[in-house]
mmCIF file with all atom_site columns, C-alpha atoms in Angstrom:
data_model
loop_
_atom_site.group_PDB
_atom_site.id
_atom_site.type_symbol
_atom_site.label_atom_id
_atom_site.label_alt_id
_atom_site.label_comp_id
_atom_site.label_asym_id
_atom_site.label_entity_id
_atom_site.label_seq_id
_atom_site.pdbx_PDB_ins_code
_atom_site.Cartn_x
_atom_site.Cartn_y
_atom_site.Cartn_z
_atom_site.occupancy
_atom_site.B_iso_or_equiv
_atom_site.pdbx_formal_charge
_atom_site.auth_seq_id
_atom_site.auth_comp_id
_atom_site.auth_asym_id
_atom_site.auth_atom_id
_atom_site.pdbx_PDB_model_num
ATOM 1   C CA . MET C 1 1   ? -66.291 -52.634 92.281  1.00 0.00 ? 1   MET C CA 1
ATOM 2   C CA . GLU C 1 2   ? -62.897 -54.070 91.857  1.00 0.00 ? 2   GLU C CA 1
ATOM 3   C CA . ASP C 1 3   ? -63.938 -57.190 90.157  1.00 0.00 ? 3   ASP C CA 1
ATOM 4   C CA . ILE C 1 4   ? -65.938 -54.892 87.238  1.00 0.00 ? 4   ILE C CA 1
ATOM 5   C CA . ILE C 1 5   ? -63.169 -53.146 86.625  1.00 0.00 ? 5   ILE C CA 1
ATOM 6   C CA . GLN C 1 6   ? -60.593 -56.200 86.187  1.00 0.00 ? 6   GLN C CA 1
ATOM 7   C CA . SER C 1 7   ? -63.484 -57.657 84.322  1.00 0.00 ? 7   SER C CA 1
ATOM 8   C CA . ILE C 1 8   ? -63.238 -54.465 81.705  1.00 0.00 ? 8   ILE C CA 1
ATOM 9   C CA . THR C 1 9   ? -59.628 -54.592 81.641  1.00 0.00 ? 9   THR C CA 1
ATOM 10  C CA . ILE C 1 10  ? -59.865 -58.134 80.616  1.00 0.00 ? 10  ILE C CA 1
ATOM 11  C CA . ALA C 1 11  ? -62.441 -57.520 77.936  1.00 0.00 ? 11  ALA C CA 1
ATOM 12  C CA . GLU C 1 12  ? -60.326 -54.771 76.622  1.00 0.00 ? 12  GLU C CA 1
ATOM 13  C CA . GLN C 1 13  ? -57.110 -56.834 76.721  1.00 0.00 ? 13  GLN C CA 1
ATOM 14  C CA . ASN C 1 14  ? -58.809 -59.656 74.688  1.00 0.00 ? 14  ASN C CA 1
ATOM 15  C CA . ALA C 1 15  ? -60.544 -57.041 72.870  1.00 0.00 ? 15  ALA C CA 1
ATOM 16  C CA . VAL C 1 16  ? -56.778 -55.848 71.434  1.00 0.00 ? 16  VAL C CA 1
ATOM 17  C CA . GLU C 1 17  ? -55.784 -59.571 71.055  1.00 0.00 ? 17  GLU C CA 1
ATOM 18  C CA . ILE C 1 18  ? -58.856 -60.080 68.868  1.00 0.00 ? 18  ILE C CA 1
ATOM 19  C CA . LYS C 1 19  ? -57.610 -56.982 66.603  1.00 0.00 ? 19  LYS C CA 1
ATOM 20  C CA . GLU C 1 20  ? -54.472 -57.933 66.208  1.00 0.00 ? 20  GLU C CA 1
ATOM 21  C CA . LYS C 1 21  ? -55.126 -61.322 65.089  1.00 0.00 ? 21  LYS C CA 1
ATOM 22  C CA . ALA C 1 22  ? -57.529 -60.210 62.551  1.00 0.00 ? 22  ALA C CA 1
ATOM 23  C CA . LEU C 1 23  ? -55.218 -57.011 61.817  1.00 0.00 ? 23  LEU C CA 1
ATOM 24  C CA . ILE C 1 24  ? -52.593 -60.334 60.748  1.00 0.00 ? 24  ILE C CA 1
ATOM 25  C CA . ARG C 1 25  ? -54.663 -62.632 59.468  1.00 0.00 ? 25  ARG C CA 1
ATOM 26  C CA . ALA C 1 26  ? -56.018 -59.413 56.749  1.00 0.00 ? 26  ALA C CA 1
ATOM 27  C CA . ALA C 1 27  ? -52.841 -58.709 55.970  1.00 0.00 ? 27  ALA C CA 1
ATOM 28  C CA . GLU C 1 28  ? -52.789 -62.757 55.173  1.00 0.00 ? 28  GLU C CA 1
ATOM 29  C CA . ILE C 1 29  ? -55.689 -63.034 53.458  1.00 0.00 ? 29  ILE C CA 1
ATOM 30  C CA . SER C 1 30  ? -54.237 -60.076 51.610  1.00 0.00 ? 30  SER C CA 1
ATOM 31  C CA . ALA C 1 31  ? -51.062 -61.020 50.603  1.00 0.00 ? 31  ALA C CA 1
ATOM 32  C CA . ALA C 1 32  ? -52.308 -64.128 49.247  1.00 0.00 ? 32  ALA C CA 1
ATOM 33  C CA . ALA C 1 33  ? -55.020 -61.880 46.856  1.00 0.00 ? 33  ALA C CA 1
ATOM 34  C CA . GLU C 1 34  ? -51.685 -60.541 45.774  1.00 0.00 ? 34  GLU C CA 1
ATOM 35  C CA . THR C 1 35  ? -49.299 -63.529 44.477  1.00 0.00 ? 35  THR C CA 1
ATOM 36  C CA . GLU C 1 36  ? -52.865 -65.067 43.411  1.00 0.00 ? 36  GLU C CA 1
ATOM 37  C CA . SER C 1 37  ? -53.870 -62.253 41.175  1.00 0.00 ? 37  SER C CA 1
ATOM 38  C CA . ALA C 1 38  ? -50.582 -62.141 39.903  1.00 0.00 ? 38  ALA C CA 1
ATOM 39  C CA . ARG C 1 39  ? -50.562 -65.858 39.019  1.00 0.00 ? 39  ARG C CA 1
ATOM 40  C CA . ILE C 1 40  ? -53.790 -65.175 37.034  1.00 0.00 ? 40  ILE C CA 1
ATOM 41  C CA . LEU C 1 41  ? -52.478 -62.545 35.508  1.00 0.00 ? 41  LEU C CA 1
ATOM 42  C CA . LYS C 1 42  ? -49.742 -64.102 33.762  1.00 0.00 ? 42  LYS C CA 1
ATOM 43  C CA . GLU C 1 43  ? -51.999 -67.542 33.386  1.00 0.00 ? 43  GLU C CA 1
ATOM 44  C CA . ASN C 1 44  ? -54.030 -64.395 30.714  1.00 0.00 ? 44  ASN C CA 1
ATOM 45  C CA . GLU C 1 45  ? -51.486 -63.053 29.529  1.00 0.00 ? 45  GLU C CA 1
ATOM 46  C CA . ARG C 1 46  ? -50.187 -66.798 28.404  1.00 0.00 ? 46  ARG C CA 1
ATOM 47  C CA . GLU C 1 47  ? -53.617 -68.075 27.195  1.00 0.00 ? 47  GLU C CA 1
ATOM 48  C CA . CYS C 1 48  ? -53.834 -64.590 25.030  1.00 0.00 ? 48  CYS C CA 1
ATOM 49  C CA . LYS C 1 49  ? -50.591 -64.516 23.216  1.00 0.00 ? 49  LYS C CA 1
ATOM 50  C CA . LEU C 1 50  ? -51.769 -68.623 22.134  1.00 0.00 ? 50  LEU C CA 1
ATOM 51  C CA . TYR C 1 51  ? -54.777 -67.267 21.273  1.00 0.00 ? 51  TYR C CA 1
ATOM 52  C CA . ARG C 1 52  ? -53.110 -64.114 19.173  1.00 0.00 ? 52  ARG C CA 1
ATOM 53  C CA . GLU C 1 53  ? -50.704 -67.385 17.386  1.00 0.00 ? 53  GLU C CA 1
ATOM 54  C CA . THR C 1 54  ? -53.419 -69.266 17.404  1.00 0.00 ? 54  THR C CA 1
ATOM 55  C CA . GLY C 1 55  ? -55.307 -67.006 15.539  1.00 0.00 ? 55  GLY C CA 1
ATOM 56  C CA . ILE C 1 56  ? -52.585 -65.498 13.646  1.00 0.00 ? 56  ILE C CA 1
ATOM 57  C CA . LYS C 1 57  ? -51.561 -68.907 11.431  1.00 0.00 ? 57  LYS C CA 1
ATOM 58  C CA . GLN C 1 58  ? -55.491 -69.507 11.424  1.00 0.00 ? 58  GLN C CA 1
ATOM 59  C CA . ALA C 1 59  ? -55.605 -66.249 8.767   1.00 0.00 ? 59  ALA C CA 1
ATOM 60  C CA . GLU C 1 60  ? -52.684 -67.358 7.433   1.00 0.00 ? 60  GLU C CA 1
ATOM 61  C CA . LEU C 1 61  ? -53.939 -70.250 6.532   1.00 0.00 ? 61  LEU C CA 1
ATOM 62  C CA . LYS C 1 62  ? -56.814 -69.320 5.660   1.00 0.00 ? 62  LYS C CA 1
ATOM 63  C CA . ALA C 1 63  ? -55.118 -66.588 3.438   1.00 0.00 ? 63  ALA C CA 1
ATOM 64  C CA . GLU C 1 64  ? -53.480 -68.447 2.226   1.00 0.00 ? 64  GLU C CA 1
ATOM 65  C CA . GLU C 1 65  ? -55.753 -71.518 0.263   1.00 0.00 ? 65  GLU C CA 1
ATOM 66  C CA . SER C 1 66  ? -57.606 -68.105 -0.391  1.00 0.00 ? 66  SER C CA 1
ATOM 67  C CA . TYR C 1 67  ? -54.281 -67.340 -2.361  1.00 0.00 ? 67  TYR C CA 1
ATOM 68  C CA . LYS C 1 68  ? -54.137 -70.836 -3.794  1.00 0.00 ? 68  LYS C CA 1
ATOM 69  C CA . SER C 1 69  ? -57.551 -71.018 -4.690  1.00 0.00 ? 69  SER C CA 1
ATOM 70  C CA . GLU C 1 70  ? -57.851 -67.758 -6.328  1.00 0.00 ? 70  GLU C CA 1
ATOM 71  C CA . ILE C 1 71  ? -54.619 -68.538 -8.359  1.00 0.00 ? 71  ILE C CA 1
ATOM 72  C CA . ASP C 1 72  ? -55.693 -71.925 -9.244  1.00 0.00 ? 72  ASP C CA 1
ATOM 73  C CA . LYS C 1 73  ? -58.793 -70.366 -10.902 1.00 0.00 ? 73  LYS C CA 1
ATOM 74  C CA . LYS C 1 74  ? -56.838 -67.667 -12.890 1.00 0.00 ? 74  LYS C CA 1
ATOM 75  C CA . GLN C 1 75  ? -54.438 -70.731 -14.634 1.00 0.00 ? 75  GLN C CA 1
ATOM 76  C CA . ALA C 1 76  ? -57.799 -72.513 -15.580 1.00 0.00 ? 76  ALA C CA 1
ATOM 77  C CA . GLU C 1 77  ? -59.476 -69.310 -17.272 1.00 0.00 ? 77  GLU C CA 1
ATOM 78  C CA . CYS C 1 78  ? -55.683 -68.687 -19.215 1.00 0.00 ? 78  CYS C CA 1
ATOM 79  C CA . ARG C 1 79  ? -55.796 -72.144 -20.248 1.00 0.00 ? 79  ARG C CA 1
ATOM 80  C CA . ALA C 1 80  ? -59.118 -72.347 -21.309 1.00 0.00 ? 80  ALA C CA 1
ATOM 81  C CA . TYR C 1 81  ? -58.361 -68.310 -22.958 1.00 0.00 ? 81  TYR C CA 1
ATOM 82  C CA . ALA C 1 82  ? -54.799 -70.010 -24.834 1.00 0.00 ? 82  ALA C CA 1
ATOM 83  C CA . ASP C 1 83  ? -56.725 -72.931 -26.160 1.00 0.00 ? 83  ASP C CA 1
ATOM 84  C CA . GLY C 1 84  ? -59.381 -71.743 -27.313 1.00 0.00 ? 84  GLY C CA 1
ATOM 85  C CA . VAL C 1 85  ? -56.982 -68.785 -29.167 1.00 0.00 ? 85  VAL C CA 1
ATOM 86  C CA . ILE C 1 86  ? -55.858 -72.006 -30.715 1.00 0.00 ? 86  ILE C CA 1
ATOM 87  C CA . ALA C 1 87  ? -57.807 -74.173 -31.946 1.00 0.00 ? 87  ALA C CA 1
ATOM 88  C CA . LYS C 1 88  ? -59.258 -70.533 -33.734 1.00 0.00 ? 88  LYS C CA 1
ATOM 89  C CA . SER C 1 89  ? -55.608 -70.418 -34.668 1.00 0.00 ? 89  SER C CA 1
ATOM 90  C CA . GLY C 1 90  ? -55.329 -73.180 -35.809 1.00 0.00 ? 90  GLY C CA 1
ATOM 91  C CA . GLY C 1 91  ? -56.679 -72.820 -39.459 1.00 0.00 ? 91  GLY C CA 1
ATOM 92  C CA . VAL C 1 92  ? -55.050 -69.808 -40.236 1.00 0.00 ? 92  VAL C CA 1
ATOM 93  C CA . ALA C 1 93  ? -51.643 -71.311 -38.932 1.00 0.00 ? 93  ALA C CA 1
ATOM 94  C CA . ASN C 1 94  ? -52.062 -74.246 -41.681 1.00 0.00 ? 94  ASN C CA 1
ATOM 95  C CA . GLU C 1 95  ? -53.235 -72.052 -44.318 1.00 0.00 ? 95  GLU C CA 1
ATOM 96  C CA . ILE C 1 96  ? -49.946 -69.823 -44.048 1.00 0.00 ? 96  ILE C CA 1
ATOM 97  C CA . VAL C 1 97  ? -47.718 -73.110 -43.905 1.00 0.00 ? 97  VAL C CA 1
ATOM 98  C CA . ARG C 1 98  ? -49.736 -74.399 -47.350 1.00 0.00 ? 98  ARG C CA 1
ATOM 99  C CA . ARG C 1 99  ? -48.968 -71.128 -48.979 1.00 0.00 ? 99  ARG C CA 1
ATOM 100 C CA . VAL C 1 100 ? -45.604 -70.695 -47.550 1.00 0.00 ? 100 VAL C CA 1
ATOM 101 C CA . THR C 1 101 ? -44.589 -74.335 -48.739 1.00 0.00 ? 101 THR C CA 1
ATOM 102 C CA . ARG C 1 102 ? -46.528 -74.139 -52.249 1.00 0.00 ? 102 ARG C CA 1
ATOM 103 C CA . GLY C 1 103 ? -44.810 -70.831 -52.628 1.00 0.00 ? 103 GLY C CA 1
ATOM 104 C CA . GLY C 1 104 ? -48.426 -69.284 -53.163 1.00 0.00 ? 104 GLY C CA 1
ATOM 105 C CA . CYS C 1 105 ? -47.428 -65.978 -50.827 1.00 0.00 ? 105 CYS C CA 1
#
């Protein structure tokens, strides 16, 4: 009977030691998970910032290219209009010059 009680006592002591070791290991795993979580969070924040900055730069470049393209189109339209007006008014201007120089006004 004494052997059984001693065996139970030893088993209980072993169980307590196993439980203590498990709790220590669980705390270590939890601390490591917290550290890794903080590292991942920082890394993700940095990556998101880079993506945001890259996206903004790309949008600015695209907007600038679009703006320049539209300005170039409108300048070409204005030149064509001005050339057309000059071509149409050339005869009228020559007539005015002729009348002024010949005294026909």
